[in-house]
């Protein structure tokens, strides 16, 4: 029988944030489901709290990490409770289940990629620049690097020169020595996933 998943414990923080937000948005005012208790309110409260605590972790503060983990556990519980209710009320109806904003069980899931957080660009040999990011926490399909001359760079990295690779580093050769270039990067998700680009990093190619 068709069901939505009820256990989100294997989700990364970023994907859990997306899943919680998607469920709240889809279930609010959804006429396919009736919540007689505080399930939906609890989910919305837990999602808001987790989103805020997740953003606070960027400070690197140990207390912020502990608070984020506590908020994560609260959101996992709230999602499980709401998902169980959705499965009970939908009784296998695919249209109702898909309207919940919760991912279906037993179907391939698209792993939403966040932007790489640690893009760096270093000099190689003359006319070479080496761009790298850490391995993606979601999947391992490699990285798309984008680069362009800083003097004529447009805002959208997808219009730059693209170098998709199966690793997380790329060496760009035959650049103009002494010239500034801008780089960005995005993790490769599934075929129909949008790329989420990192903030550009500028670097002069070695002479």
mmCIF file of C-alpha atoms in Angstrom:
data_model
loop_
_atom_site.group_PDB
_atom_site.id
_atom_site.type_symbol
_atom_site.label_atom_id
_atom_site.label_comp_id
_atom_site.label_asym_id
_atom_site.label_seq_id
_atom_site.Cartn_x
_atom_site.Cartn_y
_atom_site.Cartn_z
ATOM 1 C CA UNK A 1 0.000 0.000 0.000
ATOM 2 C CA UNK A 2 1.172 3.523 -0.765
ATOM 3 C CA UNK A 3 2.588 5.368 2.247
ATOM 4 C CA UNK A 4 4.710 8.374 3.129
ATOM 5 C CA UNK A 5 7.871 7.823 5.132
ATOM 6 C CA UNK A 6 7.635 8.242 8.886
ATOM 7 C CA UNK A 7 11.320 8.115 9.852
ATOM 8 C CA UNK A 8 13.496 11.091 8.849
ATOM 9 C CA UNK A 9 16.453 10.313 11.117
ATOM 10 C CA UNK A 10 18.798 9.660 8.184
ATOM 11 C CA UNK A 11 18.157 13.103 6.713
ATOM 12 C CA UNK A 12 20.893 15.715 6.855
ATOM 13 C CA UNK A 13 20.048 18.881 8.764
ATOM 14 C CA UNK A 14 19.581 20.790 5.509
ATOM 15 C CA UNK A 15 17.234 18.169 4.038
ATOM 16 C CA UNK A 16 15.297 17.857 7.284
ATOM 17 C CA UNK A 17 14.753 21.609 7.239
ATOM 18 C CA UNK A 18 13.394 21.346 3.687
ATOM 19 C CA UNK A 19 11.183 18.357 4.563
ATOM 20 C CA UNK A 20 9.693 20.070 7.606
ATOM 21 C CA UNK A 21 8.979 23.263 5.725
ATOM 22 C CA UNK A 22 7.435 21.343 2.814
ATOM 23 C CA UNK A 23 5.116 19.387 5.118
ATOM 24 C CA UNK A 24 3.952 22.478 7.019
ATOM 25 C CA UNK A 25 3.237 24.370 3.793
ATOM 26 C CA UNK A 26 1.400 21.466 2.138
ATOM 27 C CA UNK A 27 -0.675 20.393 5.143
ATOM 28 C CA UNK A 28 -1.794 23.837 6.246
ATOM 29 C CA UNK A 29 -5.330 24.213 4.898
ATOM 30 C CA UNK A 30 -5.166 20.803 3.171
ATOM 31 C CA UNK A 31 -8.766 19.520 2.991
ATOM 32 C CA UNK A 32 -7.656 15.910 2.564
ATOM 33 C CA UNK A 33 -6.632 15.721 6.206
ATOM 34 C CA UNK A 34 -8.232 16.614 9.533
ATOM 35 C CA UNK A 35 -6.031 17.047 12.589
ATOM 36 C CA UNK A 36 -8.118 17.129 15.723
ATOM 37 C CA UNK A 37 -5.205 17.554 18.115
ATOM 38 C CA UNK A 38 -2.146 19.768 18.060
ATOM 39 C CA UNK A 39 -0.167 17.722 15.519
ATOM 40 C CA UNK A 40 0.057 20.408 12.862
ATOM 41 C CA UNK A 41 0.700 23.212 15.346
ATOM 42 C CA UNK A 42 3.444 21.152 16.963
ATOM 43 C CA UNK A 43 5.013 20.460 13.569
ATOM 44 C CA UNK A 44 4.957 24.134 12.613
ATOM 45 C CA UNK A 45 6.466 25.159 15.944
ATOM 46 C CA UNK A 46 9.168 22.489 15.745
ATOM 47 C CA UNK A 47 10.031 23.433 12.154
ATOM 48 C CA UNK A 48 10.329 27.142 12.966
ATOM 49 C CA UNK A 49 12.547 26.401 15.956
ATOM 50 C CA UNK A 50 14.800 24.010 14.054
ATOM 51 C CA UNK A 51 15.222 26.418 11.155
ATOM 52 C CA UNK A 52 16.311 29.160 13.551
ATOM 53 C CA UNK A 53 18.681 26.921 15.514
ATOM 54 C CA UNK A 54 20.177 25.554 12.299
ATOM 55 C CA UNK A 55 20.992 29.072 11.137
ATOM 56 C CA UNK A 56 22.568 29.860 14.524
ATOM 57 C CA UNK A 57 25.004 26.937 14.189
ATOM 58 C CA UNK A 58 26.972 28.997 11.648
ATOM 59 C CA UNK A 59 28.513 30.828 14.601
ATOM 60 C CA UNK A 60 30.355 27.632 15.568
ATOM 61 C CA UNK A 61 29.232 28.003 19.169
ATOM 62 C CA UNK A 62 29.049 24.693 21.059
ATOM 63 C CA UNK A 63 25.836 25.687 22.840
ATOM 64 C CA UNK A 64 24.248 26.532 19.468
ATOM 65 C CA UNK A 65 25.071 23.033 18.186
ATOM 66 C CA UNK A 66 23.495 21.410 21.256
ATOM 67 C CA UNK A 67 20.360 23.537 20.876
ATOM 68 C CA UNK A 68 20.175 22.675 17.178
ATOM 69 C CA UNK A 69 20.381 18.957 17.944
ATOM 70 C CA UNK A 70 17.604 19.258 20.529
ATOM 71 C CA UNK A 71 15.443 21.118 18.008
ATOM 72 C CA UNK A 72 16.221 18.454 15.412
ATOM 73 C CA UNK A 73 14.940 15.709 17.721
ATOM 74 C CA UNK A 74 11.748 17.686 18.329
ATOM 75 C CA UNK A 75 11.211 18.062 14.567
ATOM 76 C CA UNK A 76 11.870 14.363 13.943
ATOM 77 C CA UNK A 77 9.204 13.495 16.512
ATOM 78 C CA UNK A 78 6.699 15.987 15.108
ATOM 79 C CA UNK A 79 7.228 14.738 11.550
ATOM 80 C CA UNK A 80 6.791 11.124 12.617
ATOM 81 C CA UNK A 81 3.501 11.894 14.388
ATOM 82 C CA UNK A 82 2.109 13.862 11.452
ATOM 83 C CA UNK A 83 3.272 11.259 8.906
ATOM 84 C CA UNK A 84 1.533 8.455 10.802
ATOM 85 C CA UNK A 85 -1.674 10.488 10.758
ATOM 86 C CA UNK A 86 -1.306 11.168 7.046
ATOM 87 C CA UNK A 87 -0.899 7.450 6.309
ATOM 88 C CA UNK A 88 -3.908 6.531 8.427
ATOM 89 C CA UNK A 89 -6.188 9.136 6.898
ATOM 90 C CA UNK A 90 -5.064 8.705 3.299
ATOM 91 C CA UNK A 91 -5.429 4.918 3.452
ATOM 92 C CA UNK A 92 -3.163 4.444 0.461
ATOM 93 C CA UNK A 93 -4.735 7.139 -1.738
ATOM 94 C CA UNK A 94 -1.769 8.358 -3.802
ATOM 95 C CA UNK A 95 -3.218 11.785 -4.578
ATOM 96 C CA UNK A 96 -3.892 12.491 -0.914
ATOM 97 C CA UNK A 97 -0.478 11.233 0.134
ATOM 98 C CA UNK A 98 1.346 13.336 -2.444
ATOM 99 C CA UNK A 99 -0.634 16.416 -1.409
ATOM 100 C CA UNK A 100 0.856 16.129 2.105
ATOM 101 C CA UNK A 101 4.272 17.403 1.040
ATOM 102 C CA UNK A 102 5.859 14.357 2.693
ATOM 103 C CA UNK A 103 8.097 12.017 0.638
ATOM 104 C CA UNK A 104 6.645 8.712 -0.449
ATOM 105 C CA UNK A 105 8.035 5.502 1.016
ATOM 106 C CA UNK A 106 9.589 3.039 -1.399
ATOM 107 C CA UNK A 107 10.145 5.587 -4.167
ATOM 108 C CA UNK A 108 13.492 7.053 -5.223
ATOM 109 C CA UNK A 109 14.016 10.302 -3.358
ATOM 110 C CA UNK A 110 15.709 13.345 -4.780
ATOM 111 C CA UNK A 111 18.391 14.501 -2.380
ATOM 112 C CA UNK A 112 18.261 18.258 -2.163
ATOM 113 C CA UNK A 113 21.750 19.669 -2.253
ATOM 114 C CA UNK A 114 22.723 22.820 -0.428
ATOM 115 C CA UNK A 115 25.435 25.091 -1.806
ATOM 116 C CA UNK A 116 29.039 24.106 -1.031
ATOM 117 C CA UNK A 117 30.108 26.027 2.063
ATOM 118 C CA UNK A 118 33.888 25.905 1.683
ATOM 119 C CA UNK A 119 34.761 26.731 -1.931
ATOM 120 C CA UNK A 120 38.445 27.647 -2.242
ATOM 121 C CA UNK A 121 40.581 28.603 -5.242
ATOM 122 C CA UNK A 122 44.378 28.244 -5.247
ATOM 123 C CA UNK A 123 47.120 28.829 -7.779
ATOM 124 C CA UNK A 124 48.617 25.984 -9.740
ATOM 125 C CA UNK A 125 51.227 26.428 -12.424
ATOM 126 C CA UNK A 126 51.320 29.515 -14.632
ATOM 127 C CA UNK A 127 47.821 30.124 -16.004
ATOM 128 C CA UNK A 128 46.253 27.495 -13.744
ATOM 129 C CA UNK A 129 43.747 27.779 -10.899
ATOM 130 C CA UNK A 130 42.616 24.891 -8.710
ATOM 131 C CA UNK A 131 39.094 25.025 -7.235
ATOM 132 C CA UNK A 132 37.919 22.617 -4.571
ATOM 133 C CA UNK A 133 35.080 21.941 -2.141
ATOM 134 C CA UNK A 134 34.531 19.290 0.514
ATOM 135 C CA UNK A 135 32.603 16.145 -0.308
ATOM 136 C CA UNK A 136 28.851 16.663 -0.372
ATOM 137 C CA UNK A 137 27.047 15.430 2.763
ATOM 138 C CA UNK A 138 24.199 14.241 0.493
ATOM 139 C CA UNK A 139 25.115 11.735 -2.202
ATOM 140 C CA UNK A 140 28.418 11.687 -4.041
ATOM 141 C CA UNK A 141 27.824 12.672 -7.662
ATOM 142 C CA UNK A 142 30.637 15.184 -7.774
ATOM 143 C CA UNK A 143 30.603 18.912 -8.347
ATOM 144 C CA UNK A 144 29.900 21.405 -11.109
ATOM 145 C CA UNK A 145 32.456 24.210 -11.112
ATOM 146 C CA UNK A 146 31.836 27.480 -12.943
ATOM 147 C CA UNK A 147 34.385 30.174 -13.749
ATOM 148 C CA UNK A 148 34.541 33.438 -15.661
ATOM 149 C CA UNK A 149 36.671 36.541 -16.104
ATOM 150 C CA UNK A 150 35.921 38.889 -13.208
ATOM 151 C CA UNK A 151 35.682 41.889 -15.542
ATOM 152 C CA UNK A 152 32.735 40.508 -17.505
ATOM 153 C CA UNK A 153 31.087 38.118 -15.049
ATOM 154 C CA UNK A 154 27.288 38.019 -15.080
ATOM 155 C CA UNK A 155 25.421 37.185 -11.879
ATOM 156 C CA UNK A 156 24.262 33.695 -12.894
ATOM 157 C CA UNK A 157 27.072 31.075 -12.646
ATOM 158 C CA UNK A 158 25.175 28.799 -15.044
ATOM 159 C CA UNK A 159 26.099 31.278 -17.793
ATOM 160 C CA UNK A 160 29.810 30.974 -16.988
ATOM 161 C CA UNK A 161 32.158 28.288 -18.299
ATOM 162 C CA UNK A 162 31.052 25.055 -16.606
ATOM 163 C CA UNK A 163 33.263 22.126 -15.628
ATOM 164 C CA UNK A 164 31.205 19.181 -14.275
ATOM 165 C CA UNK A 165 33.438 16.616 -12.571
ATOM 166 C CA UNK A 166 32.839 13.437 -10.623
ATOM 167 C CA UNK A 167 35.241 14.576 -7.900
ATOM 168 C CA UNK A 168 35.243 17.690 -5.701
ATOM 169 C CA UNK A 169 38.232 19.472 -7.189
ATOM 170 C CA UNK A 170 39.103 20.807 -10.630
ATOM 171 C CA UNK A 171 42.216 22.295 -12.233
ATOM 172 C CA UNK A 172 41.437 24.928 -14.857
ATOM 173 C CA UNK A 173 44.302 25.452 -17.294
ATOM 174 C CA UNK A 174 45.136 27.889 -20.092
ATOM 175 C CA UNK A 175 43.922 30.941 -18.175
ATOM 176 C CA UNK A 176 45.391 34.379 -18.760
ATOM 177 C CA UNK A 177 48.263 34.877 -16.272
ATOM 178 C CA UNK A 178 47.797 37.897 -14.018
ATOM 179 C CA UNK A 179 44.066 38.038 -14.742
ATOM 180 C CA UNK A 180 41.336 37.837 -12.095
ATOM 181 C CA UNK A 181 38.734 35.079 -12.391
ATOM 182 C CA UNK A 182 35.595 34.327 -10.409
ATOM 183 C CA UNK A 183 34.645 30.773 -9.442
ATOM 184 C CA UNK A 184 31.491 29.196 -8.078
ATOM 185 C CA UNK A 185 30.489 25.588 -7.456
ATOM 186 C CA UNK A 186 27.390 23.464 -6.948
ATOM 187 C CA UNK A 187 26.990 19.836 -5.954
ATOM 188 C CA UNK A 188 25.561 17.561 -8.645
ATOM 189 C CA UNK A 189 22.241 16.108 -7.505
ATOM 190 C CA UNK A 190 19.827 14.020 -9.537
ATOM 191 C CA UNK A 191 19.247 14.823 -13.186
ATOM 192 C CA UNK A 192 16.284 17.136 -12.608
ATOM 193 C CA UNK A 193 17.568 18.831 -9.446
ATOM 194 C CA UNK A 194 18.353 22.530 -9.615
ATOM 195 C CA UNK A 195 21.950 23.505 -8.906
ATOM 196 C CA UNK A 196 22.504 25.599 -5.783
ATOM 197 C CA UNK A 197 25.584 27.756 -6.304
ATOM 198 C CA UNK A 198 28.155 28.824 -3.733
ATOM 199 C CA UNK A 199 29.001 32.535 -3.355
ATOM 200 C CA UNK A 200 31.697 33.441 -5.905
ATOM 201 C CA UNK A 201 35.389 33.394 -4.981
ATOM 202 C CA UNK A 202 37.878 35.569 -6.898
ATOM 203 C CA UNK A 203 41.504 34.712 -7.647
ATOM 204 C CA UNK A 204 44.276 35.988 -9.943
ATOM 205 C CA UNK A 205 45.893 33.365 -12.170
ATOM 206 C CA UNK A 206 49.646 32.952 -11.629
ATOM 207 C CA UNK A 207 52.046 34.596 -14.055
#
